[in-house]
Tab-separated table of C-alpha atoms in Angstrom:
chain	number	residue	atom	x	y	z
U	115	UNK	CA	-0.017	-0.022	0.041
U	116	UNK	CA	1.354	3.382	-1.024
U	117	UNK	CA	1.737	5.341	2.285
U	118	UNK	CA	0.891	8.531	0.406
U	119	UNK	CA	-2.586	7.157	-0.422
U	120	UNK	CA	-3.363	6.266	3.147
U	121	UNK	CA	-1.577	8.960	5.125
U	122	UNK	CA	-3.933	10.374	7.759
U	123	UNK	CA	-3.180	13.405	9.890
U	124	UNK	CA	-5.827	15.097	11.948
U	125	UNK	CA	-6.369	17.561	14.780
U	126	UNK	CA	-8.677	16.330	17.490
U	127	UNK	CA	-9.566	16.717	21.184
U	128	UNK	CA	-7.827	14.390	23.592
U	129	UNK	CA	-9.415	10.889	23.614
U	130	UNK	CA	-11.250	11.278	20.340
U	131	UNK	CA	-11.188	8.287	17.951
U	132	UNK	CA	-13.108	10.011	15.159
U	133	UNK	CA	-12.984	9.008	12.382
U	134	UNK	CA	-11.771	5.348	12.337
U	135	UNK	CA	-9.427	4.977	9.309
U	136	UNK	CA	-10.046	1.966	7.130
U	137	UNK	CA	-7.706	1.275	4.192
U	138	UNK	CA	-7.648	-1.315	1.371
U	139	UNK	CA	-6.219	-4.821	1.531
U	140	UNK	CA	-4.240	-3.906	-1.586
U	141	UNK	CA	-3.670	-0.692	-3.597
U	142	UNK	CA	-6.594	0.195	-5.802
U	143	UNK	CA	-9.055	-2.267	-4.271
U	144	UNK	CA	-12.504	-1.219	-5.431
U	145	UNK	CA	-14.650	-0.080	-2.541
U	146	UNK	CA	-17.637	-2.050	-3.762
U	147	UNK	CA	-15.527	-5.275	-3.881
U	148	UNK	CA	-14.374	-4.570	-0.268
U	149	UNK	CA	-17.894	-4.043	1.015
U	150	UNK	CA	-18.665	-7.676	2.041
U	151	UNK	CA	-15.495	-7.951	4.051
U	152	UNK	CA	-15.772	-4.485	5.609
U	153	UNK	CA	-19.486	-4.183	6.397
U	154	UNK	CA	-19.468	-5.626	9.910
U	155	UNK	CA	-16.354	-3.643	10.831
U	156	UNK	CA	-17.838	-0.409	9.558
U	157	UNK	CA	-21.152	-0.971	11.328
U	158	UNK	CA	-19.313	-1.779	14.570
U	159	UNK	CA	-17.306	1.392	14.453
U	160	UNK	CA	-20.337	3.516	13.527
U	161	UNK	CA	-22.234	2.311	16.601
U	162	UNK	CA	-19.247	2.980	18.961
U	163	UNK	CA	-17.055	5.738	17.538
U	164	UNK	CA	-19.637	7.292	15.235
U	165	UNK	CA	-17.746	7.535	11.961
U	166	UNK	CA	-15.256	5.917	9.621
U	167	UNK	CA	-13.021	7.149	6.836
U	168	UNK	CA	-12.400	4.796	3.921
U	169	UNK	CA	-9.247	5.966	2.228
U	170	UNK	CA	-7.190	4.493	-0.652
U	171	UNK	CA	-10.052	2.559	-2.194
U	172	UNK	CA	-11.048	2.840	-5.876
U	173	UNK	CA	-14.314	4.707	-6.253
U	174	UNK	CA	-14.490	5.151	-10.056
U	175	UNK	CA	-17.759	6.950	-10.404
U	176	UNK	CA	-20.674	8.465	-8.557
U	177	UNK	CA	-22.655	5.284	-9.393
U	178	UNK	CA	-20.085	3.292	-7.476
U	179	UNK	CA	-20.430	5.651	-4.510
U	180	UNK	CA	-24.206	5.386	-4.707
U	181	UNK	CA	-24.100	1.588	-4.846
U	182	UNK	CA	-21.775	1.480	-1.841
U	183	UNK	CA	-24.098	3.661	0.270
U	184	UNK	CA	-27.214	1.685	-0.886
U	185	UNK	CA	-25.496	-1.627	-0.062
U	186	UNK	CA	-26.125	-1.048	3.644
U	187	UNK	CA	-29.704	-2.025	3.016
U	188	UNK	CA	-31.762	1.159	3.204
U	189	UNK	CA	-33.086	3.268	0.293
U	190	UNK	CA	-31.257	6.491	-0.147
U	191	UNK	CA	-33.323	9.517	0.946
U	192	UNK	CA	-34.320	12.614	-0.984
U	193	UNK	CA	-33.469	16.013	0.498
U	194	UNK	CA	-36.817	17.195	1.810
U	195	UNK	CA	-37.545	20.400	3.799
U	196	UNK	CA	-34.018	21.518	3.103
U	197	UNK	CA	-32.360	24.558	4.598
U	198	UNK	CA	-29.485	25.130	2.170
U	199	UNK	CA	-28.980	25.106	-1.624
U	200	UNK	CA	-27.966	21.775	-3.103
U	201	UNK	CA	-28.130	20.065	-6.535
U	202	UNK	CA	-29.444	16.552	-7.012
U	203	UNK	CA	-26.817	14.435	-8.731
U	204	UNK	CA	-29.266	11.592	-9.141
U	205	UNK	CA	-30.496	8.501	-7.285
U	206	UNK	CA	-30.307	9.982	-3.837
U	207	UNK	CA	-26.885	11.585	-4.292
U	208	UNK	CA	-26.571	15.357	-3.787
U	209	UNK	CA	-23.888	18.011	-3.815
U	210	UNK	CA	-22.870	19.225	-0.403
U	211	UNK	CA	-24.218	22.634	0.514
U	212	UNK	CA	-23.435	25.180	-2.204
U	213	UNK	CA	-22.493	28.150	-0.066
U	214	UNK	CA	-19.673	30.406	-1.370
U	215	UNK	CA	-16.204	29.066	-0.917
U	216	UNK	CA	-15.179	31.712	1.557
U	217	UNK	CA	-17.917	30.826	4.051
U	218	UNK	CA	-17.617	28.210	6.730
U	219	UNK	CA	-20.533	26.003	7.664
U	220	UNK	CA	-20.599	25.364	11.455
U	221	UNK	CA	-20.844	21.879	13.014
U	222	UNK	CA	-24.302	20.395	12.754
U	223	UNK	CA	-26.113	17.058	12.538
U	224	UNK	CA	-27.941	16.663	9.218
U	225	UNK	CA	-31.554	17.898	9.421
U	226	UNK	CA	-31.449	18.206	13.188
U	227	UNK	CA	-33.615	21.365	12.686
U	228	UNK	CA	-36.488	19.000	11.932
U	229	UNK	CA	-38.207	16.157	13.766
U	230	UNK	CA	-37.289	13.638	11.026
U	231	UNK	CA	-33.707	13.024	10.032
U	232	UNK	CA	-31.383	10.438	8.435
U	233	UNK	CA	-29.443	8.058	10.715
U	234	UNK	CA	-26.720	7.382	8.150
U	235	UNK	CA	-24.676	9.859	6.132
U	236	UNK	CA	-22.035	9.308	3.473
U	237	UNK	CA	-19.704	11.998	2.070
U	238	UNK	CA	-17.471	11.294	-0.924
U	239	UNK	CA	-14.638	13.578	-1.980
U	240	UNK	CA	-14.603	13.693	-5.757
U	241	UNK	CA	-12.292	16.722	-6.005
U	242	UNK	CA	-10.178	17.889	-3.049
U	243	UNK	CA	-9.780	21.668	-2.696
U	244	UNK	CA	-6.270	23.073	-3.268
U	245	UNK	CA	-6.538	24.764	0.052
U	246	UNK	CA	-8.987	24.230	2.917
U	247	UNK	CA	-12.356	22.686	2.344
U	248	UNK	CA	-12.179	20.192	5.099
U	249	UNK	CA	-15.316	18.540	6.574
U	250	UNK	CA	-14.669	18.856	10.279
U	251	UNK	CA	-16.648	16.415	12.527
U	252	UNK	CA	-17.364	16.119	16.256
U	253	UNK	CA	-18.775	13.504	18.698
U	254	UNK	CA	-22.276	14.630	19.567
U	255	UNK	CA	-22.129	12.734	22.884
U	256	UNK	CA	-18.913	14.547	23.851
U	257	UNK	CA	-20.508	17.854	22.857
U	258	UNK	CA	-23.429	17.138	25.187
U	259	UNK	CA	-21.177	16.140	28.060
U	260	UNK	CA	-19.061	19.350	27.577
U	261	UNK	CA	-22.001	21.608	27.284
U	262	UNK	CA	-22.544	23.688	30.493
U	263	UNK	CA	-25.298	22.166	32.660
U	264	UNK	CA	-27.292	25.405	32.755
U	265	UNK	CA	-27.392	25.441	28.930
U	266	UNK	CA	-28.414	21.763	28.710
U	267	UNK	CA	-31.218	22.454	31.163
U	268	UNK	CA	-32.425	25.540	29.326
U	269	UNK	CA	-32.525	23.757	25.997
U	270	UNK	CA	-34.069	20.553	27.330
U	271	UNK	CA	-37.686	21.494	26.388
U	272	UNK	CA	-36.506	21.988	22.783
U	273	UNK	CA	-35.804	24.737	20.225
U	274	UNK	CA	-38.327	26.841	18.318
U	275	UNK	CA	-37.262	27.339	14.624
U	276	UNK	CA	-38.854	30.245	12.690
U	277	UNK	CA	-38.196	30.422	8.956
U	278	UNK	CA	-39.273	33.125	6.519
U	279	UNK	CA	-38.853	31.978	2.932
U	280	UNK	CA	-38.293	34.253	-0.013
U	281	UNK	CA	-35.799	36.597	-1.596
U	282	UNK	CA	-33.316	36.412	1.402
U	283	UNK	CA	-33.218	32.621	1.760
U	284	UNK	CA	-34.134	29.412	-0.040
U	285	UNK	CA	-37.639	29.908	-1.604
U	286	UNK	CA	-40.446	27.726	-0.202
U	287	UNK	CA	-41.000	26.188	-3.625
U	288	UNK	CA	-37.436	24.796	-3.471
U	289	UNK	CA	-37.589	23.727	0.171
U	290	UNK	CA	-40.803	21.848	-0.280
U	291	UNK	CA	-40.137	20.711	-3.851
U	292	UNK	CA	-43.575	21.879	-4.989
U	293	UNK	CA	-45.408	24.988	-6.333
U	294	UNK	CA	-48.595	23.959	-4.521
U	295	UNK	CA	-49.664	25.674	-1.286
U	296	UNK	CA	-51.920	22.733	-0.478
U	297	UNK	CA	-48.927	20.319	-0.683
U	298	UNK	CA	-46.911	22.578	1.607
U	299	UNK	CA	-49.757	22.691	4.180
U	300	UNK	CA	-50.133	18.862	3.998
U	301	UNK	CA	-46.422	18.416	4.630
U	302	UNK	CA	-46.463	20.853	7.560
U	303	UNK	CA	-49.585	19.270	9.035
U	304	UNK	CA	-47.903	15.802	9.030
U	305	UNK	CA	-44.538	17.180	10.366
U	306	UNK	CA	-46.006	19.223	13.158
U	307	UNK	CA	-45.019	22.543	11.585
U	308	UNK	CA	-47.144	25.690	12.012
U	309	UNK	CA	-47.395	27.756	8.789
U	310	UNK	CA	-48.593	31.181	7.862
U	311	UNK	CA	-49.004	32.695	4.418
U	312	UNK	CA	-48.059	36.352	4.656
U	313	UNK	CA	-49.789	39.211	2.768
U	314	UNK	CA	-46.946	39.285	0.203
U	315	UNK	CA	-47.593	35.642	-0.605
U	316	UNK	CA	-44.471	34.397	1.179
U	317	UNK	CA	-44.423	31.755	3.825
U	318	UNK	CA	-43.422	31.611	7.466
U	319	UNK	CA	-43.076	28.316	9.364
U	320	UNK	CA	-42.575	27.637	13.036
U	321	UNK	CA	-41.583	24.322	14.466
U	322	UNK	CA	-40.621	23.141	17.968
U	323	UNK	CA	-37.874	20.536	17.704
U	324	UNK	CA	-35.477	18.651	19.947
U	325	UNK	CA	-32.310	20.181	21.193
U	326	UNK	CA	-31.171	17.038	22.979
U	327	UNK	CA	-31.955	13.487	21.829
U	328	UNK	CA	-31.357	9.940	22.815
U	329	UNK	CA	-29.837	7.551	20.207
U	330	UNK	CA	-32.382	4.814	19.426
U	331	UNK	CA	-29.903	2.022	19.497
U	332	UNK	CA	-27.077	2.993	21.864
U	333	UNK	CA	-29.359	4.873	24.356
U	334	UNK	CA	-26.729	7.634	24.622
U	335	UNK	CA	-27.742	11.270	24.987
U	336	UNK	CA	-26.537	13.673	22.219
U	337	UNK	CA	-26.595	17.296	21.555
U	338	UNK	CA	-28.850	17.370	18.474
U	339	UNK	CA	-30.006	20.651	17.008
U	340	UNK	CA	-29.056	23.506	14.634
U	341	UNK	CA	-30.062	26.327	16.978
U	342	UNK	CA	-26.691	28.083	16.505
U	343	UNK	CA	-26.954	27.884	12.676
U	344	UNK	CA	-30.441	29.310	12.452
U	345	UNK	CA	-30.002	31.975	15.147
U	346	UNK	CA	-29.400	35.537	13.903
U	347	UNK	CA	-26.083	35.558	15.676
U	348	UNK	CA	-24.779	33.225	12.960
U	349	UNK	CA	-24.982	36.041	10.470
U	350	UNK	CA	-22.141	38.470	9.811
U	351	UNK	CA	-22.832	41.542	12.053
U	352	UNK	CA	-23.349	43.914	9.164
U	353	UNK	CA	-25.697	41.483	7.459
U	354	UNK	CA	-27.669	40.920	10.654
U	355	UNK	CA	-28.022	44.601	11.234
U	356	UNK	CA	-29.171	45.256	7.684
U	357	UNK	CA	-31.743	42.414	7.694
U	358	UNK	CA	-33.145	43.409	11.066
U	359	UNK	CA	-33.478	47.063	10.020
U	360	UNK	CA	-34.914	46.206	6.591
U	361	UNK	CA	-37.301	43.321	7.614
U	362	UNK	CA	-37.806	43.468	11.334
U	363	UNK	CA	-36.562	40.636	13.650
U	364	UNK	CA	-39.756	38.666	13.094
U	365	UNK	CA	-39.153	38.514	9.343
U	366	UNK	CA	-35.443	37.733	9.137
U	367	UNK	CA	-34.937	34.564	7.054
U	368	UNK	CA	-34.406	32.243	10.009
U	369	UNK	CA	-34.023	32.468	13.729
U	370	UNK	CA	-34.313	30.279	16.847
U	371	UNK	CA	-35.954	30.819	20.182
U	372	UNK	CA	-36.341	28.878	23.408
U	373	UNK	CA	-39.170	26.444	23.488
U	374	UNK	CA	-41.437	29.019	25.200
U	375	UNK	CA	-40.818	31.573	22.360
U	376	UNK	CA	-38.503	33.789	24.344
U	377	UNK	CA	-35.333	35.139	22.595
U	378	UNK	CA	-31.994	33.306	23.045
U	379	UNK	CA	-29.228	35.675	24.082
U	380	UNK	CA	-26.180	35.756	21.827
U	381	UNK	CA	-23.932	35.027	24.839
U	382	UNK	CA	-25.460	31.507	25.155
U	383	UNK	CA	-24.460	30.717	21.574
U	384	UNK	CA	-20.948	32.035	22.322
U	385	UNK	CA	-20.751	29.246	24.934
U	386	UNK	CA	-22.293	26.665	22.504
U	387	UNK	CA	-19.851	27.532	19.790
U	388	UNK	CA	-16.922	27.320	22.178
U	389	UNK	CA	-17.949	23.762	23.106
U	390	UNK	CA	-18.270	22.809	19.376
U	391	UNK	CA	-14.885	24.266	18.656
U	392	UNK	CA	-13.303	22.307	21.581
U	393	UNK	CA	-14.707	19.058	20.224
U	394	UNK	CA	-13.811	19.574	16.577
U	395	UNK	CA	-11.912	16.894	14.658
U	396	UNK	CA	-10.393	18.028	11.306
U	397	UNK	CA	-8.388	16.349	8.507
U	398	UNK	CA	-7.600	17.062	4.896
U	399	UNK	CA	-9.681	15.321	2.239
U	400	UNK	CA	-7.986	13.146	-0.351
U	401	UNK	CA	-9.665	12.462	-3.621
U	402	UNK	CA	-11.582	9.198	-3.472
U	403	UNK	CA	-12.208	9.398	0.313
U	404	UNK	CA	-15.547	8.174	1.569
U	405	UNK	CA	-16.619	9.129	5.092
U	406	UNK	CA	-19.560	7.431	6.644
U	407	UNK	CA	-21.202	8.900	9.764
U	408	UNK	CA	-23.889	7.948	12.255
U	409	UNK	CA	-25.754	11.237	11.952
U	410	UNK	CA	-26.792	11.261	15.604
U	411	UNK	CA	-23.452	10.353	16.998
U	412	UNK	CA	-21.346	12.666	14.804
U	413	UNK	CA	-21.860	16.200	13.609
U	414	UNK	CA	-20.139	17.649	10.541
U	415	UNK	CA	-19.128	21.044	9.154
U	416	UNK	CA	-17.328	22.649	6.172
U	417	UNK	CA	-14.237	24.822	6.209
U	418	UNK	CA	-13.721	27.645	3.661
U	419	UNK	CA	-11.648	26.731	0.637
U	420	UNK	CA	-9.797	27.871	-2.463
U	421	UNK	CA	-9.856	26.196	-5.814
U	422	UNK	CA	-12.269	23.583	-7.121
U	423	UNK	CA	-13.956	21.337	-4.573
U	424	UNK	CA	-16.597	18.630	-5.049
U	425	UNK	CA	-17.985	16.571	-2.170
U	426	UNK	CA	-21.186	14.683	-2.700
U	427	UNK	CA	-23.580	13.373	-0.051
U	428	UNK	CA	-26.013	10.517	0.431
U	429	UNK	CA	-28.406	9.777	3.346
U	430	UNK	CA	-30.510	6.885	4.499
U	431	UNK	CA	-32.546	5.295	7.337
U	432	UNK	CA	-35.073	7.896	8.341
U	433	UNK	CA	-35.749	8.371	12.139
U	434	UNK	CA	-37.615	10.886	14.057
U	435	UNK	CA	-39.848	11.963	16.981
U	436	UNK	CA	-43.120	13.250	15.445
U	437	UNK	CA	-44.928	11.864	18.513
U	438	UNK	CA	-42.679	13.764	20.976
U	439	UNK	CA	-44.094	17.216	21.211
């Protein structure tokens, strides 16, 4: 095995094992061929550590990546009720979030801003950025343990997400994959989302979701929300000021509140982000890498980058708590 193909350097908090590195039996071994031999090992690491990095395998096409993800036995999911721009590649494979290269995307668990989410997540590096572009990850159990007790207690009843769709965010037609108001309302009714059609024809939704969850298989408690991403404090200060002045705080594209509807002070999210930073694991992508995560046990992010970068994503195994609230 060429050491250059499987070299793995990372920065991580003390004691972290994320992600477990798995390499081929021989150089160029096709990932699909290796699947039968690796499946039990991968699933064991997912349930304990939360994520694996498959490096040095041959992944000759997006079809091969799709087949590998689907081989775990669950249909790949479509990206419903999305919060960021993505492009469908086909067959349940999507581009990663298409935010400008200079922007970072903070740590989050996929679709933790909803009450239904995928349990399994695959990311495949087709093109590694010349500079930056890492996909940092973190152990959501460790994040919960490190989170100050007062914050855990305050968030225990859940997080209220308010979204205003339109010119300043992803339009509702794209989020709900329909032009039909009736279909939007049916989706919201089923998902426990309150909706309001505003006088200008745009949509506002409000949903109470979990901030803390229990993994259905391991029984472990995890920090599981996107409150810090949706809160106005995630915006650049000048952007936040402009939007609040132009639209009013109730009409900013997205925001989060405590479960009782009261505002969340910026200072709380300063503490939350400090915990996430302390638990961050980061490594450089190599072309051909496939990372598989248990979406409840491991959060992921994106670092800014320069040059071309292409990372595609697949998701499976829906889980949720629609009966919780």
